[in-house]
Amino acid sequence: MTIRALVFDVFGTLVDWRSGVAREAARLLAPVAPDLDAGAFADAWRARYNPSMETVRSGARPYVDLDTLQAESLPGVLAQFGIAGVSEAVQGELVQAWHRLDAWPEVPDALRRLREKHLLAPNSNGHVRLMADLARRNGLIFDAILGAGYSRDYKPKPALYRDAVAAFGFAAGETMMVAAHSNDLAAAAGHGLATAHIARPHEHGPAGGETAPTVPVTHAARDLADLADRLGC
Amino acid sequence: MTIRALVFDVFGTLVDWRSGVAREAARLLAPVAPDLDAGAFADAWRARYNPSMETVRSGARPYVDLDTLQAESLPGVLAQFGIAGVSEAVQGELVQAWHRLDAWPEVPDALRRLREKHLLAPNSNGHVRLMADLARRNGLIFDAILGAGYSRDYKPKPALYRDAVAAFGFAAGETMMVAAHSNDLAAAAGHGLATAHIARPHEHGPAGGETAPTVPVTHAARDLADLADRLGC
């Protein structure tokens, strides 16, 4: 089946969240924590990401966006690193770190190539403004922003995959989920989407990242440029 | 207050629905209705637009997208013009006419200018795919697609204006609704949005269009380029 639309995981797949959050944390926390292991700080914050989303996925609370969840997680991360005295204003700036992430180097050009033949949208757990800010920062052009903001829930809940297919209106098999995470692709495949795995061996810094999918996928690509090659773009 | 985001009505404001629908209707119905008054056909179809949306707005039925409503309205329009024997395939193509509309001439360049300083999104009664197709056809670049698809309801229901503000996360007064229709702007102003009226004297062909707002607005512009001038873009 011809692929007509590509929907993307963003954190880890299109942008390098760890380096960006570490850079901003080092800068913003320098006055109170000059010896901070900023990479470990980013990892610790990210580790709270899934449990925080689970409060929405489970139905325990109504949908709130990722900025809200990150803001709620932050005091625990600061306490974990023994950091006190961070003003609310600085905490707000730290949450904005997630809006100031850089794309992996090949992404802007590869997305331009993919856009020539396909409709493109993020299908991320990030909301509209977060996706718009990351797109603007990195010169990425999408046809729409789908994902958590559009579906008012978090991956891997079924709504995210079903809504992504329905929004563009192609068959599920004509819609490809692109992600660096096998669990995301397994969920997408369960709803009939085609899938592409992108290797991101440095997503978690020293802790690595997925170099290959652990589930069956339509394409396993070295990076987004490799996927563009495979799709004939 | 500085305007940070612009959200746009699309049918009539950014694109010329009447000429485009008439062109496609004339082409597709030529075999069965060679003497069709295609402009009147477009007007008659458009006249069913509001009543069809009302079935969703009122809560009488769950949200369905504009393609669905246009497809449901079409047999009545055909009957009104005494046209019989239109296959389902051709009816489907007629619905696609709404995806093949041309922007008013100044729109592509004016949007590029406005995008330099503002986040931009359609806030239309059209759904994601419809907006994406119109944007691609006319070379328009948006930061997101808001509106009926995002809110699962139709203007002027409050959700459309509230969600458009919340999606970009600026204050309501930093978010400007741009439309050629005073009723849309009155509703937006009721939710605290700034408003810009765009004169479209030819929206309805011989029947004209709004040359000036009938309600108080933040800006009353001759066209979208004039609005870009007024916003210092």
GROMACS .gro file of N, CA and C in nm, chain B residues 2 15 40 49 59 65 73 86 95 101 111 117 130 141 167 178 192 208 211 220 229:
model
   63
  235THR      N    1  -0.003   4.317   2.256
  235THR     CA    2   0.060   4.269   2.132
  235THR      C    3  -0.008   4.142   2.084
  248VAL      N    4  -1.003   3.179   0.118
  248VAL     CA    5  -1.026   3.119  -0.014
  248VAL      C    6  -1.163   3.160  -0.069
  273ALA      N    7  -2.494   2.978  -0.919
  273ALA     CA    8  -2.615   2.958  -0.839
  273ALA      C    9  -2.611   2.823  -0.767
  282TYR      N   10  -2.519   2.491   0.424
  282TYR     CA   11  -2.402   2.472   0.510
  282TYR      C   12  -2.437   2.497   0.657
  292GLY      N   13  -2.634   1.950   1.926
  292GLY     CA   14  -2.619   1.827   2.001
  292GLY      C   15  -2.709   1.716   1.951
  298ASP      N   16  -1.757   1.547   1.013
  298ASP     CA   17  -1.680   1.653   0.948
  298ASP      C   18  -1.757   1.714   0.831
  306SER      N   19  -2.578   1.706   0.205
  306SER     CA   20  -2.657   1.816   0.148
  306SER      C   21  -2.670   1.805  -0.004
  319VAL      N   22  -2.665   1.145  -1.123
  319VAL     CA   23  -2.525   1.172  -1.086
  319VAL      C   24  -2.475   1.055  -1.001
  328VAL      N   25  -1.792   1.669  -0.376
  328VAL     CA   26  -1.756   1.703  -0.238
  328VAL      C   27  -1.608   1.747  -0.232
  334LEU      N   28  -1.011   2.475  -0.374
  334LEU     CA   29  -1.046   2.616  -0.385
  334LEU      C   30  -0.919   2.700  -0.389
  344LEU      N   31   0.006   3.601   0.411
  344LEU     CA   32   0.026   3.504   0.519
  344LEU      C   33   0.174   3.485   0.549
  350LYS      N   34   0.596   3.715   1.234
  350LYS     CA   35   0.585   3.764   1.372
  350LYS      C   36   0.479   3.693   1.455
  363LEU      N   37  -0.922   1.880   0.507
  363LEU     CA   38  -0.971   1.986   0.419
  363LEU      C   39  -0.879   2.107   0.427
  374ILE      N   40   0.134   2.820   0.471
  374ILE     CA   41   0.198   2.747   0.580
  374ILE      C   42   0.140   2.793   0.712
  400ALA      N   43  -0.493   2.647   2.265
  400ALA     CA   44  -0.396   2.566   2.189
  400ALA      C   45  -0.263   2.638   2.176
  411VAL      N   46  -0.943   3.634   1.261
  411VAL     CA   47  -0.945   3.706   1.134
  411VAL      C   48  -1.055   3.645   1.047
  425GLY      N   49  -1.314   3.729   2.424
  425GLY     CA   50  -1.197   3.809   2.459
  425GLY      C   51  -1.090   3.817   2.352
  441GLY      N   52  -2.263   3.986  -0.361
  441GLY     CA   53  -2.171   4.067  -0.280
  441GLY      C   54  -2.103   3.991  -0.168
  444THR      N   55  -1.842   4.428   0.301
  444THR     CA   56  -1.739   4.526   0.266
  444THR      C   57  -1.683   4.593   0.391
  453ALA      N   58  -1.035   4.680   1.089
  453ALA     CA   59  -1.116   4.654   0.970
  453ALA      C   60  -1.024   4.675   0.851
  462ASP      N   61  -0.002   4.505   0.691
  462ASP     CA   62   0.050   4.642   0.708
  462ASP      C   63   0.013   4.696   0.847
   0.00000   0.00000   0.00000
